[in-house]
Amino acid sequence: MAFDYDLFVIGGGSGGVRAARVAASDAGARVGLAEASRYGGTCVIRGCVPKKLMVFASEYAPALADAQAFGWQIEATGFDWPAFRGKLEAELDRLEGIYRKMLAGSGVETFDQRARLADPHTVELADGTRKTARHILIATGGWPVKPEMENADLALTSNEVFHLDALPKSLLIVGGGYIACEFAGIFNGLGTQVTQYYRGAQILRGFDDEARGLVAEEMQQAGVDLHLGTNILGMERDGSGLRVKATNGTERTFDQVLFATGRAPNTAGMGLEEAGVNLGRRGEVMVDEYSQTSVPSVYAIGDVTDRLNLTPVAIREGMAFVETVFRGNPTPVDHASVPTAIFTQPEMGTVGLSEEAAREHGPIEVYCTSFKPMHKGFAGRTDRVLMKLVVCAETRRVLGCHIVAPGAGEMIQLAGIAVKMGATKEDFDRTVAVHPTMSEEIVTMRAPVRTG
């Protein structure tokens, strides 16, 4: 059978674009790609990039206060949200243009419309056009979900939060994952009164307990009104705001409510199950280690598979897909020891196993220090940072590294190389410290604080 394309990609996010571009330019494949929204996907348009720019913006208020403590004569007159939002939208337009240009330059034919699977080798576009392909790659990412409750539509999600007409004076954030905590820090830094409800016992579930505990403490010290073991019971319009009833018995009115209560794979209405593609309980596309689905001609990468939902992982999965399918070199994706940054305030960087997870694998040693960094102490602040290594007691291999500090994301990228290579605690010890830095503590901790 003659196909219109060697590969058709559904989804124009980072993973889908990389796979399409490399398959076309490097492997010589005929490639088509459909995207219903904007090119760049969640990360570029409504995730990592705009969020990190908002983090930068929110950090200037404490930085200005620190500058005054260091002797600078500076006066801040407030934050201009409309001016920032205008520049933010212009930057996102620029980045989307780059994605479009890269696809065109690689010879990928693009369709700016929704697509669904008609059969194992056919994609149906929103206008009714059908395209056939030898291989089809699903890369449609994820989508924020709201709790099933009355008036849930009154609240924002992370999709809409970048496009507010005005900065809210008060904001309730519901959720305790990294998205909720990052936006709590952002809006708190921009001058909004932030309240956060999380139904669990501690925020950032799944991360190292000691590290997430410090993040929670520092968020509260910075002004975030964090309520643990608390959830939302009901919400209704109250004048220009939203009146919220909580499980802790309170009723309060906020200018805006943001639900950051999870994301679901974006598979609804795509015809996947009808074509024979197996989906999991949450709607995720089930794949093997080579990203192949239950239908041999259909593959899936990125958040839609709900494996490890990080942009660089989706890109790696896209590259491995091209290597496997178009270069005849079966390449699984290694999801172990992936460095991760959480842009809370303070920032957290982590790679490998948490202390709690490591204990399940055998005896460990824990090396940890928490201290007030030099520049914060000089400015009269009480902020603390944390440096932590989790070490296998038998092999001496560093199983996990956890950092809570300004610039933790930058630090963990380099620490991740050592952990991925299998460095031992003695390898860290043999490394000369860079002084005076916060990160030098990673190589100067000599005695474990806990064993077992």
Coordinates of C-alpha atoms in Angstrom, one line a residue:
M1 CA 0.0 0.0 0.0
A2 CA 1.2 3.5 -0.9
F3 CA 1.0 5.9 2.0
D4 CA 0.8 9.7 1.9
Y5 CA 3.5 9.9 4.6
D6 CA 6.1 7.7 6.3
L7 CA 5.1 9.4 9.5
F8 CA 2.2 11.5 10.7
V9 CA 2.5 13.2 14.1
I10 CA -0.6 14.3 16.0
G11 CA 0.6 17.1 18.4
G12 CA 2.9 20.0 17.9
G13 CA 4.5 20.2 21.3
S14 CA 8.2 19.7 22.1
G15 CA 8.2 15.9 21.7
G16 CA 6.1 15.8 18.6
V17 CA 8.0 18.6 16.8
R18 CA 11.4 17.1 17.6
A19 CA 10.3 13.6 16.3
A20 CA 8.8 15.1 13.2
R21 CA 11.8 17.4 12.4
V22 CA 14.5 14.7 13.0
A23 CA 12.6 12.1 11.0
A24 CA 12.2 14.4 8.1
S25 CA 15.6 16.2 8.1
D26 CA 17.9 13.4 9.3
A27 CA 16.1 10.2 8.3
G28 CA 14.6 11.5 5.0
A29 CA 11.1 10.5 5.9
R30 CA 7.9 12.1 4.5
V31 CA 6.3 13.7 7.5
G32 CA 3.0 15.4 8.3
L33 CA 2.0 17.0 11.6
A34 CA -1.3 18.3 12.9
E35 CA -1.7 20.7 15.8
A36 CA -5.1 22.0 17.0
S37 CA -3.7 24.9 19.1
R38 CA -0.3 26.6 19.1
Y39 CA 3.0 25.1 18.1
G40 CA 5.3 24.5 21.1
G41 CA 2.7 22.8 23.2
T42 CA 2.3 23.0 26.9
C43 CA 5.9 23.8 27.7
V44 CA 6.4 26.7 25.4
I45 CA 2.9 28.2 25.3
R46 CA 1.2 27.4 28.6
G47 CA 3.8 25.8 30.9
C48 CA 7.6 25.9 31.4
V49 CA 8.5 29.0 29.5
P50 CA 5.9 31.5 30.5
K51 CA 5.9 30.1 34.1
K52 CA 9.7 30.5 34.4
L53 CA 9.4 34.1 33.0
M54 CA 6.8 34.8 35.7
V55 CA 9.1 33.3 38.3
F56 CA 11.9 35.7 37.2
A57 CA 9.4 38.6 37.4
S58 CA 8.2 37.6 40.9
E59 CA 11.8 37.4 42.3
Y60 CA 12.6 41.0 41.8
A61 CA 10.7 42.3 44.8
P62 CA 12.9 40.4 47.4
A63 CA 15.9 41.1 45.2
L64 CA 15.3 44.9 45.4
A65 CA 15.0 44.6 49.2
D66 CA 18.2 42.7 49.3
A67 CA 19.9 45.4 47.1
Q68 CA 18.8 48.0 49.6
A69 CA 20.4 45.9 52.4
F70 CA 23.6 45.8 50.4
G71 CA 23.7 49.6 50.2
W72 CA 21.9 50.4 46.9
Q73 CA 19.4 53.3 46.9
I74 CA 16.5 51.8 45.1
E75 CA 12.8 52.6 45.1
A76 CA 10.2 50.1 43.7
T77 CA 6.9 51.6 42.7
G78 CA 5.0 48.4 42.0
F79 CA 4.6 45.7 39.4
D80 CA 3.0 46.6 36.0
W81 CA 1.2 43.4 35.1
P82 CA -0.2 44.6 31.7
A83 CA 3.3 45.6 30.6
F84 CA 4.7 42.2 31.6
R85 CA 1.9 40.3 30.0
G86 CA 2.4 42.1 26.7
K87 CA 6.1 41.3 26.6
L88 CA 5.3 37.7 27.7
E89 CA 2.8 37.2 24.9
A90 CA 5.2 38.7 22.3
E91 CA 7.9 36.3 23.5
L92 CA 5.6 33.3 23.2
D93 CA 4.6 34.4 19.6
R94 CA 8.3 34.6 18.8
L95 CA 9.0 31.1 20.1
E96 CA 6.0 29.7 18.3
G97 CA 7.3 31.2 15.1
I98 CA 10.6 29.5 15.6
Y99 CA 8.9 26.1 16.0
R100 CA 6.9 26.7 12.8
K101 CA 10.0 27.8 10.9
M102 CA 12.0 24.7 12.1
L103 CA 9.2 22.4 10.9
A104 CA 9.0 24.1 7.5
G105 CA 12.8 24.1 7.1
S106 CA 12.8 20.4 7.8
G107 CA 10.2 19.7 5.1
V108 CA 7.4 18.7 7.5
E109 CA 3.9 19.5 6.1
T110 CA 1.8 21.0 8.9
F111 CA -2.0 21.2 9.4
D112 CA -3.3 23.7 11.8
Q113 CA -6.3 21.7 13.0
R114 CA -7.4 18.9 15.2
A115 CA -6.7 15.3 14.1
R116 CA -7.9 11.9 15.2
L117 CA -7.1 8.3 14.5
A118 CA -9.4 6.8 11.9
D119 CA -7.6 3.4 11.7
P120 CA -4.1 2.1 12.3
H121 CA -2.7 3.9 9.2
T122 CA -5.2 6.8 8.7
V123 CA -5.5 10.2 10.4
E124 CA -8.7 12.2 9.9
L125 CA -8.4 16.0 10.1
A126 CA -11.1 18.3 11.5
D127 CA -12.1 19.4 8.0
G128 CA -12.8 15.8 7.0
T129 CA -9.6 15.3 5.1
R130 CA -7.9 11.9 5.6
K131 CA -4.2 11.2 5.4
T132 CA -2.5 7.9 5.5
A133 CA 0.9 7.1 7.0
R134 CA 3.1 4.0 7.6
H135 CA 3.6 5.1 11.2
I136 CA 1.5 7.4 13.4
L137 CA 2.9 9.1 16.5
I138 CA 0.6 10.4 19.2
A139 CA 2.1 13.4 21.0
T140 CA -0.9 15.3 22.3
G141 CA 0.3 15.9 25.8
G142 CA -1.9 16.5 28.9
W143 CA -4.6 18.9 30.0
P144 CA -5.5 20.4 33.4
V145 CA -8.4 18.8 35.2
K146 CA -10.8 20.4 37.6
P147 CA -12.5 18.6 40.5
E148 CA -16.1 17.5 39.9
M149 CA -18.0 20.1 41.8
E150 CA -20.6 22.7 41.2
N151 CA -19.3 26.0 39.8
A152 CA -15.9 24.5 39.1
D153 CA -16.0 26.4 35.8
L154 CA -15.6 29.7 37.7
A155 CA -12.0 28.8 38.6
L156 CA -8.8 29.2 36.6
T157 CA -6.4 26.5 35.6
S158 CA -2.7 26.8 34.6
N159 CA -3.9 27.3 31.0
E160 CA -5.7 30.6 31.7
V161 CA -3.5 32.0 34.5
F162 CA -1.0 33.6 32.0
H163 CA -3.8 35.7 30.4
L164 CA -5.4 37.5 33.3
D165 CA -6.5 41.0 32.5
A166 CA -5.4 42.2 35.9
L167 CA -3.3 40.8 38.8
P168 CA -5.7 39.6 41.5
K169 CA -5.4 41.1 44.9
S170 CA -6.2 37.8 46.5
L171 CA -5.9 34.3 45.1
L172 CA -6.8 30.8 46.4
I173 CA -4.7 28.0 44.9
V174 CA -6.1 24.5 45.4
G175 CA -3.5 21.7 45.1
G176 CA -0.2 20.7 46.5
G177 CA 1.9 19.6 43.5
Y178 CA 4.7 21.5 41.8
I179 CA 2.4 23.5 39.6
A180 CA 0.3 24.7 42.6
C181 CA 3.4 25.5 44.7
E182 CA 5.2 27.3 41.8
F183 CA 2.2 29.6 41.2
A184 CA 1.9 30.2 44.9
G185 CA 5.4 31.6 44.9
I186 CA 4.9 33.5 41.7
F187 CA 1.8 35.4 42.7
N188 CA 3.0 35.9 46.3
G189 CA 6.2 37.6 44.8
L190 CA 4.1 39.8 42.5
G191 CA 2.2 41.2 45.5
T192 CA -1.0 39.0 45.5
Q193 CA -2.3 37.7 48.8
V194 CA -2.0 34.0 48.2
T195 CA -3.8 31.3 50.1
Q196 CA -3.1 27.6 49.3
Y197 CA -5.3 24.6 50.2
Y198 CA -3.9 21.1 50.0
R199 CA -5.8 18.1 51.2
G200 CA -2.6 16.1 52.0
A201 CA -0.3 16.2 55.0
Q202 CA 2.5 17.9 53.1
I203 CA 3.0 19.6 49.7
L204 CA 5.0 18.1 46.8
R205 CA 4.0 14.5 47.4
G206 CA 6.6 12.0 46.0
F207 CA 9.6 14.2 46.6
D208 CA 12.1 13.9 49.4
D209 CA 10.3 14.5 52.8
E210 CA 13.0 16.7 54.3
A211 CA 13.4 18.8 51.1
R212 CA 9.7 19.4 50.6
G213 CA 9.3 20.2 54.3
L214 CA 11.8 23.0 54.0
V215 CA 10.1 24.3 50.9
A216 CA 6.8 24.5 52.8
E217 CA 8.4 26.3 55.7
E218 CA 10.1 28.9 53.5
M219 CA 6.9 29.4 51.4
Q220 CA 5.0 30.2 54.6
Q221 CA 7.8 32.5 55.9
A222 CA 7.6 34.4 52.6
G223 CA 3.9 35.0 53.1
V224 CA 2.0 32.2 51.5
D225 CA -1.0 31.2 53.7
L226 CA -0.7 27.4 53.4
H227 CA -3.4 25.2 54.8
L228 CA -2.6 21.5 54.8
G229 CA -5.2 18.8 55.3
T230 CA -7.7 21.3 53.7
N231 CA -9.8 21.0 50.6
I232 CA -12.5 23.0 48.9
L233 CA -16.2 22.0 49.5
G234 CA -18.0 24.6 47.5
M235 CA -17.6 27.8 45.5
E236 CA -20.0 30.5 44.3
R237 CA -19.9 33.9 42.8
D238 CA -19.8 36.7 45.5
G239 CA -19.9 40.1 43.8
S240 CA -16.7 40.4 41.8
G241 CA -15.1 37.6 43.7
L242 CA -15.6 33.9 44.6
R243 CA -16.8 32.8 48.0
V244 CA -15.2 29.5 49.0
K245 CA -16.3 27.0 51.7
A246 CA -13.4 24.8 53.0
T247 CA -13.2 21.6 54.9
N248 CA -11.5 23.5 57.8
G249 CA -14.9 25.2 58.4
T250 CA -14.0 28.6 57.0
E251 CA -15.7 30.6 54.3
R252 CA -13.7 33.2 52.5
T253 CA -13.9 35.4 49.4
F254 CA -11.1 35.6 46.9
D255 CA -10.7 37.6 43.7
Q256 CA -9.7 34.4 41.8
V257 CA -9.4 30.7 42.5
L258 CA -6.8 28.5 40.7
F259 CA -7.3 24.8 40.5
A260 CA -3.9 23.0 40.2
T261 CA -5.3 19.6 41.0
G262 CA -3.7 17.5 38.4
R263 CA -3.4 16.9 34.6
A264 CA -4.8 14.2 32.5
P265 CA -3.5 12.7 29.2
N266 CA -5.1 14.4 26.2
T267 CA -6.8 11.5 24.5
A268 CA -10.5 12.1 24.6
G269 CA -12.3 12.0 21.3
M270 CA -9.2 10.9 19.4
G271 CA -10.5 7.6 18.2
L272 CA -7.7 5.7 19.8
E273 CA -9.6 2.9 21.5
E274 CA -11.8 2.4 18.4
A275 CA -8.6 1.9 16.4
G276 CA -7.4 -0.7 18.9
V277 CA -5.0 1.4 21.0
N278 CA -5.1 0.4 24.7
L279 CA -5.6 3.2 27.2
G280 CA -4.9 3.1 30.9
R281 CA -7.2 4.1 33.8
R282 CA -6.5 7.8 33.5
G283 CA -6.8 7.8 29.7
E284 CA -3.0 7.4 29.1
V285 CA -1.8 5.7 26.0
M286 CA -0.2 2.4 27.0
V287 CA 3.2 1.8 25.4
D288 CA 6.2 -0.5 25.7
E289 CA 9.8 0.5 26.3
Y290 CA 10.1 1.6 22.6
S291 CA 6.9 3.8 22.9
Q292 CA 4.9 1.4 20.7
T293 CA 1.2 1.0 21.4
S294 CA -0.9 -2.1 21.2
V295 CA -1.3 -1.2 17.5
P296 CA 2.1 -1.9 15.8
S297 CA 1.9 1.2 13.5
V298 CA 1.0 3.6 16.3
Y299 CA 3.4 5.0 18.8
A300 CA 3.1 7.6 21.6
I301 CA 5.5 9.9 23.5
G302 CA 5.4 12.5 26.1
D303 CA 2.7 13.4 28.7
V304 CA 0.0 11.5 26.8
T305 CA 1.7 8.3 28.0
D306 CA 1.9 9.5 31.6
R307 CA 5.3 8.0 32.2
L308 CA 7.6 10.8 33.3
N309 CA 5.9 14.1 32.4
L310 CA 8.8 16.4 31.7
T311 CA 9.6 18.2 28.4
P312 CA 13.2 17.0 28.1
V313 CA 11.9 13.4 28.6
A314 CA 9.3 13.8 25.8
I315 CA 12.1 15.1 23.5
R316 CA 14.3 12.1 24.4
E317 CA 11.4 9.8 23.7
G318 CA 10.9 11.4 20.3
M319 CA 14.5 11.0 19.5
A320 CA 14.5 7.3 20.6
F321 CA 11.3 6.8 18.5
V322 CA 13.1 8.0 15.3
E323 CA 16.2 5.9 16.1
T324 CA 14.0 2.8 16.6
V325 CA 11.6 3.2 13.7
F326 CA 13.6 5.1 11.0
R327 CA 17.1 4.0 11.7
G328 CA 16.6 0.4 12.6
N329 CA 18.3 0.8 15.9
P330 CA 15.8 -0.2 18.7
T331 CA 16.4 2.4 21.4
P332 CA 14.4 2.3 24.7
V333 CA 14.2 5.5 26.8
D334 CA 16.0 5.5 30.1
H335 CA 13.7 7.1 32.7
A336 CA 16.0 6.5 35.6
S337 CA 17.8 9.2 37.5
V338 CA 16.3 12.1 35.6
P339 CA 17.3 15.5 37.1
T340 CA 14.3 17.7 37.9
A341 CA 13.9 21.3 39.0
I342 CA 10.8 22.6 40.7
F343 CA 10.6 26.4 40.5
T344 CA 9.1 27.0 43.9
Q345 CA 10.5 29.8 46.0
P346 CA 12.9 28.5 47.3
E347 CA 13.8 26.4 44.2
M348 CA 14.2 22.6 44.5
G349 CA 16.5 20.4 42.4
T350 CA 16.4 16.7 42.7
V351 CA 17.8 13.6 41.0
G352 CA 17.7 9.9 41.9
L353 CA 15.9 8.4 45.0
S354 CA 14.4 10.2 47.9
E355 CA 15.6 9.1 51.4
E356 CA 12.2 7.3 51.8
A357 CA 12.4 5.5 48.5
A358 CA 16.1 4.6 49.0
R359 CA 15.4 2.9 52.4
E360 CA 13.1 0.4 50.6
H361 CA 16.2 -0.8 48.6
G362 CA 18.5 -1.5 51.6
P363 CA 20.7 0.2 54.1
I364 CA 21.6 3.8 53.4
E365 CA 23.6 6.7 54.8
V366 CA 22.2 10.3 54.7
Y367 CA 24.4 13.3 54.5
C368 CA 22.5 16.6 55.0
T369 CA 23.1 20.2 55.9
S370 CA 20.8 23.2 56.2
F371 CA 22.2 26.7 56.6
K372 CA 21.6 30.4 56.0
P373 CA 23.5 31.3 52.8
M374 CA 25.9 34.2 52.9
H375 CA 24.0 36.7 50.8
K376 CA 20.8 36.1 52.7
G377 CA 22.4 36.4 56.0
F378 CA 24.1 39.7 55.1
A379 CA 20.7 41.1 53.9
G380 CA 19.2 40.2 57.3
R381 CA 17.0 37.4 56.0
T382 CA 16.2 34.1 57.7
D383 CA 16.0 32.1 54.5
R384 CA 17.7 28.6 54.7
V385 CA 18.9 26.2 52.1
L386 CA 19.4 22.5 52.1
M387 CA 22.0 20.1 50.5
K388 CA 21.4 16.4 50.8
L389 CA 23.0 13.2 49.6
V390 CA 21.4 9.7 50.0
V391 CA 24.1 7.0 49.8
C392 CA 24.0 3.3 49.5
A393 CA 25.7 1.9 52.6
E394 CA 27.1 -1.1 50.8
T395 CA 28.2 0.2 47.4
R396 CA 28.8 3.8 48.5
R397 CA 27.0 5.0 45.4
V398 CA 25.1 8.2 45.6
L399 CA 21.5 7.2 45.1
G400 CA 19.9 10.6 45.3
C401 CA 20.8 14.3 45.5
H402 CA 18.4 16.9 46.8
I403 CA 18.9 20.7 46.8
V404 CA 16.7 23.4 48.1
A405 CA 18.3 26.8 47.3
P406 CA 18.3 29.7 44.9
G407 CA 19.6 28.2 41.6
A408 CA 18.9 24.6 42.7
G409 CA 17.9 23.8 39.1
E410 CA 21.2 24.9 37.7
M411 CA 23.1 22.9 40.4
I412 CA 21.1 19.7 40.0
Q413 CA 21.9 19.5 36.3
L414 CA 25.6 19.1 37.0
A415 CA 25.0 16.9 40.1
G416 CA 22.8 14.7 37.9
I417 CA 25.7 13.8 35.7
A418 CA 27.6 12.4 38.7
V419 CA 24.6 10.5 40.0
K420 CA 23.8 9.1 36.5
M421 CA 27.4 8.0 36.1
G422 CA 27.2 6.1 39.4
A423 CA 29.6 8.3 41.4
T424 CA 30.3 7.3 45.0
K425 CA 30.3 9.4 48.1
E426 CA 34.1 9.2 48.0
D427 CA 34.1 10.6 44.5
F428 CA 32.2 13.6 45.8
D429 CA 34.6 13.8 48.7
R430 CA 37.6 13.9 46.4
T431 CA 36.2 16.8 44.5
V432 CA 37.7 20.2 45.7
A433 CA 35.1 22.6 46.9
V434 CA 34.4 25.9 45.1
H435 CA 34.5 28.6 47.8
P436 CA 32.5 30.6 48.8
T437 CA 29.4 29.0 47.3
M438 CA 26.4 27.2 48.6
S439 CA 27.0 24.2 46.5
E440 CA 30.4 23.5 48.0
E441 CA 28.5 21.8 50.9
I442 CA 27.7 19.0 48.5
V443 CA 31.4 17.9 48.6
T444 CA 32.3 18.8 52.2
M445 CA 29.8 16.8 54.2
R446 CA 31.9 14.1 55.9
A447 CA 29.7 12.4 58.6
P448 CA 26.2 11.0 58.0
V449 CA 23.4 12.5 59.9
R450 CA 21.3 9.3 59.7
T451 CA 22.0 5.6 58.8
G452 CA 19.8 2.6 58.5

